Amino acid sequence: GRGGWTWYTGSAGWMYQAGLEWILGLRRRGNRLYLKPCIPEEWPEYTVHYQYGQTSYEIKVENPNRKQTGGTVLELDGTRLEKVEDGIPLINDGLPHRVRLIL
């Protein structure tokens, strides 16, 4: 690339991180993934495919009540987790996992 265009690469990285963490709400802290979306109420749902080592997580966020934020139900592989705010444990077991968050 040209020396005068180098800032574009950094901007793209920051935009990606802002979208993933602050709009879609995926925030990794250590070996846990927290889901705190802040989305337009018009979005009925979205899905994110998240890779952790050799393990893939399919994360589906459903928005039946047209909320902008605040999860009410969090499930990992069909099992309801006790507290949404505790996030999900990330395990590098090489198996596919499904996560469901209902706003």
N, CA, C and O atoms as CSV, one atom per row, in Angstrom:
chain,resi,resn,atom,element,x,y,z
A,1,GLY,N,N,0.807,-1.179,0.000
A,1,GLY,CA,C,0.000,0.000,0.000
A,1,GLY,C,C,0.847,1.238,0.000
A,1,GLY,O,O,2.070,1.176,0.131
A,2,ARG,N,N,0.205,2.341,-0.145
A,2,ARG,CA,C,0.871,3.631,-0.137
A,2,ARG,C,C,0.930,4.157,1.291
A,2,ARG,O,O,0.031,3.921,2.097
A,3,GLY,N,N,1.991,4.861,1.577
A,3,GLY,CA,C,2.178,5.401,2.919
A,3,GLY,C,C,1.036,6.282,3.380
A,3,GLY,O,O,0.701,6.291,4.564
A,4,GLY,N,N,0.432,7.025,2.464
A,4,GLY,CA,C,-0.652,7.930,2.835
A,4,GLY,C,C,-1.968,7.228,3.133
A,4,GLY,O,O,-2.892,7.863,3.643
A,5,TRP,N,N,-2.081,5.944,2.833
A,5,TRP,CA,C,-3.340,5.215,3.011
A,5,TRP,C,C,-3.292,4.241,4.190
A,5,TRP,O,O,-4.231,3.470,4.384
A,6,THR,N,N,-2.233,4.263,4.965
A,6,THR,CA,C,-2.063,3.252,6.014
A,6,THR,C,C,-3.127,3.337,7.104
A,6,THR,O,O,-3.414,2.329,7.748
A,7,TRP,N,N,-3.712,4.494,7.327
A,7,TRP,CA,C,-4.690,4.622,8.414
A,7,TRP,C,C,-5.970,3.856,8.136
A,7,TRP,O,O,-6.718,3.556,9.066
A,8,TYR,N,N,-6.244,3.530,6.862
A,8,TYR,CA,C,-7.463,2.778,6.549
A,8,TYR,C,C,-7.471,1.408,7.233
A,8,TYR,O,O,-8.509,0.973,7.732
A,9,THR,N,N,-6.335,0.735,7.260
A,9,THR,CA,C,-6.260,-0.591,7.876
A,9,THR,C,C,-6.644,-0.520,9.347
A,9,THR,O,O,-7.435,-1.339,9.816
A,10,GLY,N,N,-6.110,0.425,10.068
A,10,GLY,CA,C,-6.446,0.587,11.480
A,10,GLY,C,C,-7.899,0.941,11.686
A,10,GLY,O,O,-8.532,0.443,12.617
A,11,SER,N,N,-8.436,1.786,10.841
A,11,SER,CA,C,-9.838,2.180,10.962
A,11,SER,C,C,-10.761,0.993,10.757
A,11,SER,O,O,-11.760,0.854,11.463
A,12,ALA,N,N,-10.439,0.140,9.803
A,12,ALA,CA,C,-11.273,-1.036,9.550
A,12,ALA,C,C,-11.272,-1.964,10.757
A,12,ALA,O,O,-12.314,-2.506,11.125
A,13,GLY,N,N,-10.118,-2.148,11.371
A,13,GLY,CA,C,-10.023,-3.000,12.557
A,13,GLY,C,C,-10.835,-2.464,13.717
A,13,GLY,O,O,-11.515,-3.222,14.409
A,14,TRP,N,N,-10.768,-1.158,13.931
A,14,TRP,CA,C,-11.537,-0.546,15.014
A,14,TRP,C,C,-13.033,-0.612,14.733
A,14,TRP,O,O,-13.829,-0.821,15.648
A,15,MET,N,N,-13.414,-0.437,13.480
A,15,MET,CA,C,-14.831,-0.507,13.125
A,15,MET,C,C,-15.368,-1.922,13.332
A,15,MET,O,O,-16.478,-2.103,13.832
A,16,TYR,N,N,-14.579,-2.920,12.948
A,16,TYR,CA,C,-14.966,-4.319,13.153
A,16,TYR,C,C,-15.150,-4.604,14.645
A,16,TYR,O,O,-16.143,-5.207,15.052
A,17,GLN,N,N,-14.182,-4.162,15.453
A,17,GLN,CA,C,-14.257,-4.391,16.894
A,17,GLN,C,C,-15.453,-3.665,17.500
A,17,GLN,O,O,-16.141,-4.223,18.355
A,18,ALA,N,N,-15.709,-2.445,17.078
A,18,ALA,CA,C,-16.861,-1.696,17.592
A,18,ALA,C,C,-18.165,-2.396,17.240
A,18,ALA,O,O,-19.059,-2.503,18.079
A,19,GLY,N,N,-18.278,-2.870,16.009
A,19,GLY,CA,C,-19.493,-3.569,15.596
A,19,GLY,C,C,-19.703,-4.859,16.355
A,19,GLY,O,O,-20.816,-5.153,16.792
A,20,LEU,N,N,-18.635,-5.638,16.516
A,20,LEU,CA,C,-18.738,-6.933,17.186
A,20,LEU,C,C,-19.011,-6.779,18.681
A,20,LEU,O,O,-19.865,-7.472,19.234
A,21,GLU,N,N,-18.287,-5.871,19.332
A,21,GLU,CA,C,-18.409,-5.746,20.782
A,21,GLU,C,C,-19.551,-4.840,21.228
A,21,GLU,O,O,-20.238,-5.168,22.196
A,22,TRP,N,N,-19.774,-3.729,20.567
A,22,TRP,CA,C,-20.699,-2.734,21.092
A,22,TRP,C,C,-22.054,-2.726,20.401
A,22,TRP,O,O,-23.011,-2.184,20.955
A,23,ILE,N,N,-22.170,-3.299,19.223
A,23,ILE,CA,C,-23.480,-3.406,18.571
A,23,ILE,C,C,-24.001,-4.832,18.722
A,23,ILE,O,O,-25.070,-5.046,19.294
A,24,LEU,N,N,-23.250,-5.807,18.210
A,24,LEU,CA,C,-23.674,-7.202,18.347
A,24,LEU,C,C,-23.489,-7.715,19.773
A,24,LEU,O,O,-24.150,-8.672,20.176
A,25,GLY,N,N,-22.605,-7.092,20.531
A,25,GLY,CA,C,-22.510,-7.341,21.965
A,25,GLY,C,C,-21.668,-8.517,22.406
A,25,GLY,O,O,-21.843,-8.989,23.530
A,26,LEU,N,N,-20.758,-9.019,21.578
A,26,LEU,CA,C,-19.904,-10.138,21.969
A,26,LEU,C,C,-18.621,-9.599,22.572
A,26,LEU,O,O,-17.821,-8.961,21.887
A,27,ARG,N,N,-18.429,-9.861,23.863
A,27,ARG,CA,C,-17.241,-9.373,24.551
A,27,ARG,C,C,-16.564,-10.527,25.267
A,27,ARG,O,O,-17.119,-11.105,26.202
A,28,ARG,N,N,-15.371,-10.855,24.824
A,28,ARG,CA,C,-14.617,-11.944,25.446
A,28,ARG,C,C,-13.742,-11.386,26.553
A,28,ARG,O,O,-13.023,-10.404,26.372
A,29,ARG,N,N,-13.825,-12.042,27.706
A,29,ARG,CA,C,-12.976,-11.713,28.846
A,29,ARG,C,C,-12.435,-13.032,29.375
A,29,ARG,O,O,-13.162,-13.808,29.994
A,30,GLY,N,N,-11.159,-13.278,29.128
A,30,GLY,CA,C,-10.566,-14.551,29.534
A,30,GLY,C,C,-11.216,-15.696,28.779
A,30,GLY,O,O,-11.274,-15.689,27.549
A,31,ASN,N,N,-11.706,-16.683,29.525
A,31,ASN,CA,C,-12.344,-17.831,28.883
A,31,ASN,C,C,-13.873,-17.763,28.977
A,31,ASN,O,O,-14.545,-18.794,29.014
A,32,ARG,N,N,-14.411,-16.550,29.014
A,32,ARG,CA,C,-15.865,-16.355,29.022
A,32,ARG,C,C,-16.245,-15.374,27.919
A,32,ARG,O,O,-15.487,-14.468,27.574
A,33,LEU,N,N,-17.445,-15.584,27.378
A,33,LEU,CA,C,-17.979,-14.696,26.356
A,33,LEU,C,C,-19.266,-14.092,26.895
A,33,LEU,O,O,-20.197,-14.811,27.258
A,34,TYR,N,N,-19.309,-12.777,26.944
A,34,TYR,CA,C,-20.478,-12.062,27.453
A,34,TYR,C,C,-21.275,-11.511,26.278
A,34,TYR,O,O,-20.703,-11.029,25.300
A,35,LEU,N,N,-22.582,-11.586,26.380
A,35,LEU,CA,C,-23.473,-11.129,25.313
A,35,LEU,C,C,-24.281,-9.943,25.820
A,35,LEU,O,O,-25.172,-10.096,26.655
A,36,LYS,N,N,-23.962,-8.770,25.309
A,36,LYS,CA,C,-24.638,-7.534,25.708
A,36,LYS,C,C,-24.933,-6.703,24.469
A,36,LYS,O,O,-24.327,-5.650,24.273
A,37,PRO,N,N,-25.862,-7.167,23.625
A,37,PRO,CA,C,-26.135,-6.440,22.383
A,37,PRO,C,C,-26.802,-5.090,22.620
A,37,PRO,O,O,-27.505,-4.884,23.609
A,38,CYS,N,N,-26.562,-4.192,21.693
A,38,CYS,CA,C,-27.220,-2.885,21.670
A,38,CYS,C,C,-27.605,-2.654,20.209
A,38,CYS,O,O,-26.855,-2.055,19.438
A,39,ILE,N,N,-28.783,-3.140,19.854
A,39,ILE,CA,C,-29.196,-3.204,18.448
A,39,ILE,C,C,-30.443,-2.361,18.203
A,39,ILE,O,O,-31.148,-2.012,19.151
A,40,PRO,N,N,-30.722,-2.034,16.956
A,40,PRO,CA,C,-31.984,-1.360,16.640
A,40,PRO,C,C,-33.159,-2.279,16.978
A,40,PRO,O,O,-33.090,-3.486,16.744
A,41,GLU,N,N,-34.217,-1.722,17.517
A,41,GLU,CA,C,-35.373,-2.540,17.892
A,41,GLU,C,C,-36.031,-3.191,16.684
A,41,GLU,O,O,-36.810,-4.130,16.843
A,42,GLU,N,N,-35.736,-2.717,15.488
A,42,GLU,CA,C,-36.298,-3.290,14.264
A,42,GLU,C,C,-35.661,-4.630,13.898
A,42,GLU,O,O,-36.216,-5.365,13.081
A,43,TRP,N,N,-34.516,-4.962,14.480
A,43,TRP,CA,C,-33.850,-6.224,14.164
A,43,TRP,C,C,-34.575,-7.368,14.863
A,43,TRP,O,O,-34.599,-7.406,16.093
A,44,PRO,N,N,-35.166,-8.303,14.120
A,44,PRO,CA,C,-35.871,-9.417,14.765
A,44,PRO,C,C,-34.911,-10.470,15.329
A,44,PRO,O,O,-35.227,-11.127,16.321
A,45,GLU,N,N,-33.752,-10.632,14.706
A,45,GLU,CA,C,-32.755,-11.604,15.160
A,45,GLU,C,C,-31.480,-11.444,14.348
A,45,GLU,O,O,-31.466,-10.783,13.310
A,46,TYR,N,N,-30.411,-12.057,14.837
A,46,TYR,CA,C,-29.177,-12.162,14.063
A,46,TYR,C,C,-28.380,-13.349,14.578
A,46,TYR,O,O,-28.595,-13.820,15.695
A,47,THR,N,N,-27.462,-13.823,13.758
A,47,THR,CA,C,-26.618,-14.964,14.103
A,47,THR,C,C,-25.161,-14.595,13.862
A,47,THR,O,O,-24.821,-13.969,12.858
A,48,VAL,N,N,-24.313,-14.993,14.797
A,48,VAL,CA,C,-22.873,-14.774,14.685
A,48,VAL,C,C,-22.187,-16.128,14.825
A,48,VAL,O,O,-22.529,-16.915,15.708
A,49,HIS,N,N,-21.229,-16.395,13.962
A,49,HIS,CA,C,-20.405,-17.598,14.083
A,49,HIS,C,C,-19.084,-17.169,14.714
A,49,HIS,O,O,-18.337,-16.381,14.134
A,50,TYR,N,N,-18.803,-17.691,15.904
A,50,TYR,CA,C,-17.639,-17.290,16.689
A,50,TYR,C,C,-16.690,-18.479,16.818
A,50,TYR,O,O,-17.110,-19.573,17.196
A,51,GLN,N,N,-15.432,-18.272,16.510
A,51,GLN,CA,C,-14.434,-19.337,16.581
A,51,GLN,C,C,-13.556,-19.121,17.804
A,51,GLN,O,O,-12.993,-18.042,17.990
A,52,TYR,N,N,-13.442,-20.151,18.639
A,52,TYR,CA,C,-12.574,-20.123,19.817
A,52,TYR,C,C,-11.635,-21.324,19.720
A,52,TYR,O,O,-12.033,-22.446,20.031
A,53,GLY,N,N,-10.413,-21.099,19.296
A,53,GLY,CA,C,-9.490,-22.205,19.070
A,53,GLY,C,C,-10.039,-23.127,17.987
A,53,GLY,O,O,-10.299,-22.693,16.865
A,54,GLN,N,N,-10.213,-24.395,18.329
A,54,GLN,CA,C,-10.754,-25.384,17.397
A,54,GLN,C,C,-12.270,-25.523,17.521
A,54,GLN,O,O,-12.869,-26.377,16.866
A,55,THR,N,N,-12.883,-24.705,18.341
A,55,THR,CA,C,-14.309,-24.832,18.646
A,55,THR,C,C,-15.108,-23.709,18.011
A,55,THR,O,O,-14.724,-22.541,18.080
A,56,SER,N,N,-16.228,-24.072,17.389
A,56,SER,CA,C,-17.095,-23.054,16.789
A,56,SER,C,C,-18.366,-22.901,17.621
A,56,SER,O,O,-18.951,-23.877,18.091
A,57,TYR,N,N,-18.763,-21.660,17.782
A,57,TYR,CA,C,-19.987,-21.316,18.496
A,57,TYR,C,C,-20.923,-20.621,17.517
A,57,TYR,O,O,-20.553,-19.624,16.896
A,58,GLU,N,N,-22.131,-21.146,17.381
A,58,GLU,CA,C,-23.166,-20.469,16.604
A,58,GLU,C,C,-24.039,-19.731,17.609
A,58,GLU,O,O,-24.728,-20.351,18.420
A,59,ILE,N,N,-24.004,-18.416,17.551
A,59,ILE,CA,C,-24.704,-17.577,18.522
A,59,ILE,C,C,-25.889,-16.924,17.838
A,59,ILE,O,O,-25.727,-16.146,16.897
A,60,LYS,N,N,-27.077,-17.244,18.316
A,60,LYS,CA,C,-28.297,-16.676,17.747
A,60,LYS,C,C,-28.938,-15.768,18.793
A,60,LYS,O,O,-29.198,-16.186,19.921
A,61,VAL,N,N,-29.183,-14.535,18.404
A,61,VAL,CA,C,-29.849,-13.566,19.270
A,61,VAL,C,C,-31.235,-13.314,18.697
A,61,VAL,O,O,-31.380,-12.893,17.549
A,62,GLU,N,N,-32.243,-13.576,19.506
A,62,GLU,CA,C,-33.632,-13.390,19.092
A,62,GLU,C,C,-34.209,-12.180,19.811
A,62,GLU,O,O,-33.939,-11.952,20.990
A,63,ASN,N,N,-35.006,-11.414,19.083
A,63,ASN,CA,C,-35.551,-10.170,19.626
A,63,ASN,C,C,-37.068,-10.105,19.412
A,63,ASN,O,O,-37.546,-9.230,18.690
A,64,PRO,N,N,-37.837,-11.021,20.032
A,64,PRO,CA,C,-39.284,-11.064,19.790
A,64,PRO,C,C,-40.038,-9.857,20.340
A,64,PRO,O,O,-41.112,-9.512,19.846
A,65,ASN,N,N,-39.474,-9.215,21.365
A,65,ASN,CA,C,-40.146,-8.078,22.001
A,65,ASN,C,C,-39.647,-6.732,21.504
A,65,ASN,O,O,-40.003,-5.687,22.048
A,66,ARG,N,N,-38.812,-6.766,20.459
A,66,ARG,CA,C,-38.298,-5.543,19.825
A,66,ARG,C,C,-37.595,-4.623,20.830
A,66,ARG,O,O,-37.857,-3.422,20.894
A,67,LYS,N,N,-36.697,-5.226,21.608
A,67,LYS,CA,C,-35.904,-4.468,22.565
A,67,LYS,C,C,-34.579,-4.061,21.919
A,67,LYS,O,O,-34.176,-4.632,20.906
A,68,GLN,N,N,-33.918,-3.089,22.499
A,68,GLN,CA,C,-32.614,-2.671,21.997
A,68,GLN,C,C,-31.473,-3.339,22.749
A,68,GLN,O,O,-30.376,-3.494,22.211
A,69,THR,N,N,-31.726,-3.730,23.978
A,69,THR,CA,C,-30.680,-4.337,24.801
A,69,THR,C,C,-31.325,-5.138,25.926
A,69,THR,O,O,-32.539,-5.086,26.123
A,70,GLY,N,N,-30.505,-5.874,26.656
A,70,GLY,CA,C,-30.992,-6.604,27.822
A,70,GLY,C,C,-31.487,-7.997,27.524
A,70,GLY,O,O,-32.598,-8.163,27.019
A,71,GLY,N,N,-30.690,-9.001,27.823
A,71,GLY,CA,C,-31.100,-10.382,27.605
A,71,GLY,C,C,-31.949,-10.903,28.746
A,71,GLY,O,O,-31.743,-10.531,29.901
A,72,THR,N,N,-32.910,-11.770,28.425
A,72,THR,CA,C,-33.755,-12.383,29.454
A,72,THR,C,C,-33.488,-13.874,29.592
A,72,THR,O,O,-33.634,-14.429,30.681
A,73,VAL,N,N,-33.098,-14.533,28.501
A,73,VAL,CA,C,-32.819,-15.974,28.515
A,73,VAL,C,C,-31.520,-16.222,27.759
A,73,VAL,O,O,-31.319,-15.703,26.660
A,74,LEU,N,N,-30.634,-17.027,28.363
A,74,LEU,CA,C,-29.384,-17.421,27.722
A,74,LEU,C,C,-29.266,-18.935,27.803
A,74,LEU,O,O,-29.363,-19.515,28.885
A,75,GLU,N,N,-29.060,-19.572,26.661
A,75,GLU,CA,C,-28.931,-21.027,26.600
A,75,GLU,C,C,-27.625,-21.409,25.916
A,75,GLU,O,O,-27.178,-20.752,24.976
A,76,LEU,N,N,-27.027,-22.483,26.410
A,76,LEU,CA,C,-25.840,-23.067,25.797
A,76,LEU,C,C,-26.152,-24.527,25.502
A,76,LEU,O,O,-26.395,-25.311,26.419
A,77,ASP,N,N,-26.145,-24.887,24.242
A,77,ASP,CA,C,-26.451,-26.250,23.801
A,77,ASP,C,C,-27.783,-26.745,24.362
A,77,ASP,O,O,-27.897,-27.899,24.775
A,78,GLY,N,N,-28.783,-25.872,24.375
A,78,GLY,CA,C,-30.127,-26.241,24.808
A,78,GLY,C,C,-30.371,-26.184,26.299
A,78,GLY,O,O,-31.497,-26.405,26.746
A,79,THR,N,N,-29.334,-25.890,27.087
A,79,THR,CA,C,-29.481,-25.795,28.537
A,79,THR,C,C,-29.500,-24.333,28.950
A,79,THR,O,O,-28.600,-23.563,28.614
A,80,ARG,N,N,-30.541,-23.966,29.684
A,80,ARG,CA,C,-30.666,-22.581,30.142
A,80,ARG,C,C,-29.634,-22.293,31.230
A,80,ARG,O,O,-29.495,-23.049,32.191
A,81,LEU,N,N,-28.919,-21.194,31.058
A,81,LEU,CA,C,-27.935,-20.776,32.047
A,81,LEU,C,C,-28.613,-19.907,33.099
A,81,LEU,O,O,-29.594,-19.217,32.821
A,82,GLU,N,N,-28.073,-19.956,34.303
A,82,GLU,CA,C,-28.726,-19.303,35.436
A,82,GLU,C,C,-28.817,-17.790,35.287
A,82,GLU,O,O,-29.883,-17.209,35.497
A,83,LYS,N,N,-27.712,-17.148,34.927
A,83,LYS,CA,C,-27.690,-15.687,34.833
A,83,LYS,C,C,-27.147,-15.252,33.476
A,83,LYS,O,O,-26.056,-15.658,33.077
A,84,VAL,N,N,-27.904,-14.435,32.782
A,84,VAL,CA,C,-27.466,-13.913,31.482
A,84,VAL,C,C,-26.171,-13.123,31.637
A,84,VAL,O,O,-25.277,-13.215,30.796
A,85,GLU,N,N,-26.075,-12.351,32.708
A,85,GLU,CA,C,-24.913,-11.476,32.889
A,85,GLU,C,C,-23.617,-12.240,33.162
A,85,GLU,O,O,-22.540,-11.647,33.101
A,86,ASP,N,N,-23.690,-13.537,33.462
A,86,ASP,CA,C,-22.485,-14.337,33.679
A,86,ASP,C,C,-21.856,-14.817,32.375
A,86,ASP,O,O,-20.749,-15.355,32.387
A,87,GLY,N,N,-22.544,-14.629,31.254
A,87,GLY,CA,C,-22.007,-15.038,29.962
A,87,GLY,C,C,-21.922,-16.545,29.825
A,87,GLY,O,O,-22.562,-17.290,30.569
A,88,ILE,N,N,-21.122,-16.984,28.861
A,88,ILE,CA,C,-20.958,-18.421,28.628
A,88,ILE,C,C,-19.490,-18.797,28.760
A,88,ILE,O,O,-18.612,-18.012,28.403
A,89,PRO,N,N,-19.215,-20.007,29.276
A,89,PRO,CA,C,-17.824,-20.460,29.328
A,89,PRO,C,C,-17.363,-20.867,27.935
A,89,PRO,O,O,-18.090,-21.543,27.208
A,90,LEU,N,N,-16.164,-20.459,27.568
A,90,LEU,CA,C,-15.578,-20.860,26.290
A,90,LEU,C,C,-14.686,-22.069,26.527
A,90,LEU,O,O,-13.754,-22.020,27.329
A,91,ILE,N,N,-14.982,-23.154,25.822
A,91,ILE,CA,C,-14.244,-24.396,25.981
A,91,ILE,C,C,-13.700,-24.804,24.615
A,91,ILE,O,O,-14.454,-24.912,23.648
A,92,ASN,N,N,-12.407,-25.028,24.540
A,92,ASN,CA,C,-11.778,-25.426,23.282
A,92,ASN,C,C,-11.781,-26.950,23.180
A,92,ASN,O,O,-10.740,-27.593,23.314
A,93,ASP,N,N,-12.966,-27.522,22.939
A,93,ASP,CA,C,-13.096,-28.977,22.864
A,93,ASP,C,C,-13.254,-29.485,21.431
A,93,ASP,O,O,-13.404,-30.687,21.217
A,94,GLY,N,N,-13.223,-28.581,20.448
A,94,GLY,CA,C,-13.319,-28.978,19.052
A,94,GLY,C,C,-14.711,-29.346,18.591
A,94,GLY,O,O,-14.891,-29.761,17.446
A,95,LEU,N,N,-15.692,-29.204,19.452
A,95,LEU,CA,C,-17.077,-29.537,19.110
A,95,LEU,C,C,-17.861,-28.276,18.771
A,95,LEU,O,O,-17.539,-27.201,19.276
A,96,PRO,N,N,-18.871,-28.385,17.936
A,96,PRO,CA,C,-19.723,-27.216,17.668
A,96,PRO,C,C,-20.691,-26.986,18.829
A,96,PRO,O,O,-21.246,-27.935,19.385
A,97,HIS,N,N,-20.886,-25.729,19.184
A,97,HIS,CA,C,-21.803,-25.367,20.268
A,97,HIS,C,C,-22.801,-24.340,19.753
A,97,HIS,O,O,-22.501,-23.545,18.863
A,98,ARG,N,N,-23.986,-24.377,20.333
A,98,ARG,CA,C,-25.036,-23.424,19.974
A,98,ARG,C,C,-25.397,-22.582,21.194
A,98,ARG,O,O,-25.603,-23.093,22.294
A,99,VAL,N,N,-25.466,-21.289,20.961
A,99,VAL,CA,C,-25.829,-20.340,22.003
A,99,VAL,C,C,-27.073,-19.605,21.542
A,99,VAL,O,O,-27.188,-19.235,20.373
A,100,ARG,N,N,-27.996,-19.398,22.457
A,100,ARG,CA,C,-29.231,-18.671,22.141
A,100,ARG,C,C,-29.465,-17.628,23.223
A,100,ARG,O,O,-29.480,-17.941,24.413
A,101,LEU,N,N,-29.647,-16.393,22.796
A,101,LEU,CA,C,-29.975,-15.296,23.703
A,101,LEU,C,C,-31.289,-14.699,23.249
A,101,LEU,O,O,-31.458,-14.367,22.075
A,102,ILE,N,N,-32.224,-14.561,24.184
A,102,ILE,CA,C,-33.495,-13.907,23.893
A,102,ILE,C,C,-33.506,-12.573,24.616
A,102,ILE,O,O,-33.287,-12.505,25.826
A,103,LEU,N,N,-33.762,-11.516,23.864
A,103,LEU,CA,C,-33.839,-10.178,24.460
A,103,LEU,C,C,-35.228,-9.951,25.026
A,103,LEU,O,O,-35.504,-8.884,25.573
